[in-house]
């Protein structure tokens, strides 16, 4: 469902500070994968995820998601792609502080035009899997870090995207909450059949993933 072909990305191109962040990256990700991209700091993990998520432009190469080369899309089309097909989970939880947990989880579905009853049912379903259904009326600042990250995961999966991109999702969590989050995300992957692609250097994320892709200095070292 995801194919990356000879992807190149530069920062500060043509200047003395030029950085060749992605150097001909090529990958195939099958539907339903639970895969982690690893590598040392600065190897290109986050840059690659941002490119796949249509958050950053690339200099050359192709990124195919469900048969569509997203590098050819304009800004409005990329916004639509992110809304319809991609869920994001980042180390900063990025919850809307003035919305309740229930409203945060259902936020993307509301943007997609789902009815209130369908949103309510789906929110309850994913919140139950992630064990935060008892906090649906709470505000984000009333939750622990682990609970906030679970809300972020619930929001990402609620609209049933084709792909979830998780950039260092356990970075701000202790080991207990990291393990619990990964166990829950793996359960969601198995139940929902959503493809999940992590970028992480957390040993437990690597252990729980079914496949490890190693980046080194902007290129794929092993996959």
Tab-separated table of C-alpha atoms in Angstrom:
chain	number	residue	atom	x	y	z
A	1	UNK	CA	0.000	0.000	0.000
A	2	UNK	CA	3.087	2.239	0.276
A	3	UNK	CA	5.914	2.326	-2.240
A	4	UNK	CA	8.859	4.728	-2.067
A	5	UNK	CA	11.122	5.011	-5.103
A	6	UNK	CA	14.550	6.696	-5.107
A	7	UNK	CA	13.607	9.454	-2.681
A	8	UNK	CA	15.956	12.412	-2.220
A	9	UNK	CA	15.567	15.307	0.187
A	10	UNK	CA	17.942	18.228	0.750
A	11	UNK	CA	17.950	20.993	3.325
A	12	UNK	CA	19.639	24.338	2.545
A	13	UNK	CA	20.334	23.119	-0.965
A	14	UNK	CA	22.972	25.062	-2.870
A	15	UNK	CA	24.436	26.663	0.246
A	16	UNK	CA	27.526	25.838	2.327
A	17	UNK	CA	25.109	24.356	4.904
A	18	UNK	CA	23.557	21.888	2.447
A	19	UNK	CA	22.397	18.607	4.007
A	20	UNK	CA	21.449	15.598	1.856
A	21	UNK	CA	18.929	14.152	4.330
A	22	UNK	CA	17.486	11.317	2.189
A	23	UNK	CA	19.754	9.625	-0.346
A	24	UNK	CA	17.842	7.462	-2.773
A	25	UNK	CA	15.506	5.781	-0.270
A	26	UNK	CA	13.395	2.983	-1.775
A	27	UNK	CA	10.936	0.885	0.254
A	28	UNK	CA	7.806	-1.226	-0.080
A	29	UNK	CA	5.333	-1.409	2.825
A	30	UNK	CA	2.513	-3.932	2.576
A	31	UNK	CA	-0.989	-3.388	3.893
A	32	UNK	CA	-1.300	-4.277	7.579
A	33	UNK	CA	2.406	-3.992	8.416
A	34	UNK	CA	3.580	-3.018	11.910
A	35	UNK	CA	7.021	-1.712	11.051
A	36	UNK	CA	9.656	0.477	12.685
A	37	UNK	CA	12.282	2.692	11.051
A	38	UNK	CA	15.377	2.905	13.235
A	39	UNK	CA	18.769	4.572	13.100
A	40	UNK	CA	20.887	7.060	14.981
A	41	UNK	CA	19.816	10.662	15.516
A	42	UNK	CA	19.995	12.609	12.257
A	43	UNK	CA	19.787	9.542	9.998
A	44	UNK	CA	16.584	10.754	8.309
A	45	UNK	CA	13.810	8.908	10.203
A	46	UNK	CA	11.586	11.921	10.864
A	47	UNK	CA	12.375	13.432	7.461
A	48	UNK	CA	11.183	10.236	5.782
A	49	UNK	CA	7.980	10.087	7.843
A	50	UNK	CA	7.221	13.748	7.090
A	51	UNK	CA	7.673	13.061	3.379
A	52	UNK	CA	5.382	10.010	3.496
A	53	UNK	CA	2.801	12.058	5.395
A	54	UNK	CA	2.882	14.811	2.739
A	55	UNK	CA	4.032	17.274	5.393
A	56	UNK	CA	7.299	18.107	3.586
A	57	UNK	CA	8.221	18.380	-0.078
A	58	UNK	CA	10.949	16.143	-1.510
A	59	UNK	CA	13.499	17.057	-4.168
A	60	UNK	CA	13.077	13.950	-6.303
A	61	UNK	CA	11.617	10.467	-6.205
A	62	UNK	CA	8.129	9.008	-5.863
A	63	UNK	CA	5.856	8.138	-2.924
A	64	UNK	CA	2.903	5.933	-3.862
A	65	UNK	CA	0.057	5.451	-1.380
A	66	UNK	CA	-2.802	3.195	-2.494
A	67	UNK	CA	-1.750	3.574	-6.124
A	68	UNK	CA	-1.358	7.384	-6.082
A	69	UNK	CA	1.966	9.249	-6.354
A	70	UNK	CA	1.523	11.875	-3.657
A	71	UNK	CA	4.580	13.856	-4.783
A	72	UNK	CA	2.494	14.993	-7.778
A	73	UNK	CA	-0.335	16.434	-5.638
A	74	UNK	CA	-0.835	20.142	-4.997
A	75	UNK	CA	-1.211	21.592	-1.502
A	76	UNK	CA	-5.003	21.234	-1.341
A	77	UNK	CA	-4.843	17.639	-2.586
A	78	UNK	CA	-2.215	16.788	0.034
A	79	UNK	CA	-4.443	18.247	2.743
A	80	UNK	CA	-7.263	16.027	1.526
A	81	UNK	CA	-4.964	13.003	1.442
A	82	UNK	CA	-3.903	13.548	5.068
A	83	UNK	CA	-7.520	13.956	6.130
A	84	UNK	CA	-8.727	10.816	4.340
A	85	UNK	CA	-5.884	8.327	4.465
A	86	UNK	CA	-3.206	9.161	7.044
A	87	UNK	CA	-3.275	9.278	10.836
A	88	UNK	CA	-0.442	10.910	12.769
A	89	UNK	CA	0.979	10.186	16.232
A	90	UNK	CA	3.910	12.319	17.404
A	91	UNK	CA	5.920	12.511	20.612
A	92	UNK	CA	4.194	15.838	21.350
A	93	UNK	CA	0.604	14.778	21.901
A	94	UNK	CA	-0.880	17.759	19.980
A	95	UNK	CA	-4.289	17.502	21.632
A	96	UNK	CA	-6.676	20.460	21.388
A	97	UNK	CA	-6.657	21.822	24.971
A	98	UNK	CA	-10.175	23.298	24.865
A	99	UNK	CA	-11.778	20.045	23.691
A	100	UNK	CA	-12.672	17.058	25.861
A	101	UNK	CA	-11.077	13.663	25.313
A	102	UNK	CA	-14.193	12.529	23.426
A	103	UNK	CA	-14.104	15.616	21.197
A	104	UNK	CA	-10.369	15.226	20.540
A	105	UNK	CA	-10.756	11.602	19.483
A	106	UNK	CA	-13.667	12.417	17.185
A	107	UNK	CA	-12.094	15.579	15.765
A	108	UNK	CA	-10.865	14.114	12.459
A	109	UNK	CA	-14.123	12.229	11.917
A	110	UNK	CA	-16.027	15.481	12.400
A	111	UNK	CA	-13.841	17.162	9.761
A	112	UNK	CA	-14.605	14.240	7.438
A	113	UNK	CA	-18.336	14.870	7.819
A	114	UNK	CA	-19.426	11.862	9.882
A	115	UNK	CA	-22.666	12.194	11.859
A	116	UNK	CA	-22.583	12.713	15.617
A	117	UNK	CA	-23.991	9.274	16.478
A	118	UNK	CA	-21.485	7.464	14.245
A	119	UNK	CA	-18.664	9.499	15.784
A	120	UNK	CA	-19.879	8.698	19.281
A	121	UNK	CA	-19.967	4.949	18.582
A	122	UNK	CA	-16.522	4.910	16.986
A	123	UNK	CA	-14.980	7.042	19.746
A	124	UNK	CA	-16.354	4.666	22.366
A	125	UNK	CA	-14.997	1.675	20.438
A	126	UNK	CA	-11.394	2.889	20.141
A	127	UNK	CA	-11.380	4.459	23.600
A	128	UNK	CA	-12.367	1.086	25.063
A	129	UNK	CA	-9.518	-0.698	23.255
A	130	UNK	CA	-7.054	1.920	24.557
A	131	UNK	CA	-8.568	1.836	28.061
A	132	UNK	CA	-9.459	5.529	28.200
A	133	UNK	CA	-13.250	5.180	27.861
A	134	UNK	CA	-13.627	6.254	31.486
A	135	UNK	CA	-11.916	9.585	30.695
A	136	UNK	CA	-14.003	10.699	27.708
A	137	UNK	CA	-15.418	13.723	29.549
A	138	UNK	CA	-12.001	14.806	30.864
A	139	UNK	CA	-9.914	17.646	29.466
A	140	UNK	CA	-6.372	16.951	28.199
A	141	UNK	CA	-4.701	18.774	31.102
A	142	UNK	CA	-6.411	16.385	33.515
A	143	UNK	CA	-4.655	13.344	32.016
A	144	UNK	CA	-1.243	11.792	32.553
A	145	UNK	CA	1.267	11.768	29.713
A	146	UNK	CA	0.505	8.133	28.962
A	147	UNK	CA	-3.225	8.817	28.810
A	148	UNK	CA	-2.714	11.841	26.547
A	149	UNK	CA	-0.672	9.745	24.133
A	150	UNK	CA	-3.413	7.118	24.083
A	151	UNK	CA	-5.911	9.848	23.192
A	152	UNK	CA	-3.605	10.888	20.343
A	153	UNK	CA	-3.498	7.275	19.107
A	154	UNK	CA	-7.277	6.978	19.393
A	155	UNK	CA	-7.725	10.161	17.353
A	156	UNK	CA	-5.342	8.798	14.694
A	157	UNK	CA	-7.193	5.488	14.278
A	158	UNK	CA	-10.793	6.624	14.810
A	159	UNK	CA	-11.365	7.596	11.176
A	160	UNK	CA	-9.881	4.287	9.945
A	161	UNK	CA	-7.033	5.673	7.824
A	162	UNK	CA	-5.013	3.472	5.489
A	163	UNK	CA	-1.776	4.387	7.232
A	164	UNK	CA	-0.667	5.624	10.644
A	165	UNK	CA	2.693	7.371	10.968
A	166	UNK	CA	4.070	7.395	14.514
A	167	UNK	CA	7.173	9.516	15.087
A	168	UNK	CA	8.876	8.632	18.402
A	169	UNK	CA	5.483	8.007	20.098
A	170	UNK	CA	7.078	6.707	23.321
A	171	UNK	CA	9.752	9.404	23.676
A	172	UNK	CA	7.956	11.250	26.488
A	173	UNK	CA	6.720	8.140	28.297
A	174	UNK	CA	8.272	6.021	31.028
A	175	UNK	CA	9.006	2.361	30.343
A	176	UNK	CA	5.719	1.070	31.794
A	177	UNK	CA	3.579	3.429	29.727
A	178	UNK	CA	5.736	2.844	26.645
A	179	UNK	CA	5.154	-0.907	26.846
A	180	UNK	CA	1.429	-0.486	27.448
A	181	UNK	CA	1.064	1.919	24.532
A	182	UNK	CA	2.903	-0.410	22.154
A	183	UNK	CA	0.844	-3.407	23.247
A	184	UNK	CA	-2.340	-1.432	22.600
A	185	UNK	CA	-1.130	-0.185	19.209
A	186	UNK	CA	-0.230	-3.716	18.180
A	187	UNK	CA	-3.695	-4.859	19.253
A	188	UNK	CA	-5.227	-2.068	17.149
A	189	UNK	CA	-3.070	-3.089	14.200
A	190	UNK	CA	-4.318	-6.667	14.467
A	191	UNK	CA	-7.979	-5.752	14.976
A	192	UNK	CA	-8.261	-2.820	12.581
A	193	UNK	CA	-5.763	-4.048	9.926
A	194	UNK	CA	-4.342	-0.499	9.751
A	195	UNK	CA	-0.763	-0.210	8.503
A	196	UNK	CA	1.410	1.400	11.193
A	197	UNK	CA	4.865	2.796	10.486
A	198	UNK	CA	6.999	3.990	13.409
A	199	UNK	CA	10.171	6.042	13.566
A	200	UNK	CA	11.875	5.233	16.848
A	201	UNK	CA	15.067	4.295	18.646
A	202	UNK	CA	13.137	2.819	21.605
A	203	UNK	CA	14.221	-0.808	22.102
A	204	UNK	CA	10.703	-1.868	23.094
A	205	UNK	CA	9.185	-0.340	19.945
A	206	UNK	CA	11.739	-2.309	17.911
A	207	UNK	CA	10.992	-5.484	19.883
A	208	UNK	CA	7.222	-5.158	19.381
A	209	UNK	CA	7.428	-4.347	15.670
A	210	UNK	CA	7.274	-7.138	13.117
A	211	UNK	CA	9.827	-5.587	10.772
A	212	UNK	CA	12.773	-3.218	11.253
A	213	UNK	CA	14.065	-0.854	8.571
A	214	UNK	CA	17.459	0.669	9.411
A	215	UNK	CA	18.470	4.077	8.050
A	216	UNK	CA	22.048	5.280	8.111
A	217	UNK	CA	23.146	8.698	6.890
A	218	UNK	CA	20.030	9.116	4.784
A	219	UNK	CA	19.990	5.755	3.018
A	220	UNK	CA	18.461	2.343	3.770
A	221	UNK	CA	21.075	0.111	5.369
A	222	UNK	CA	18.779	-2.863	5.883
A	223	UNK	CA	15.082	-3.624	5.430
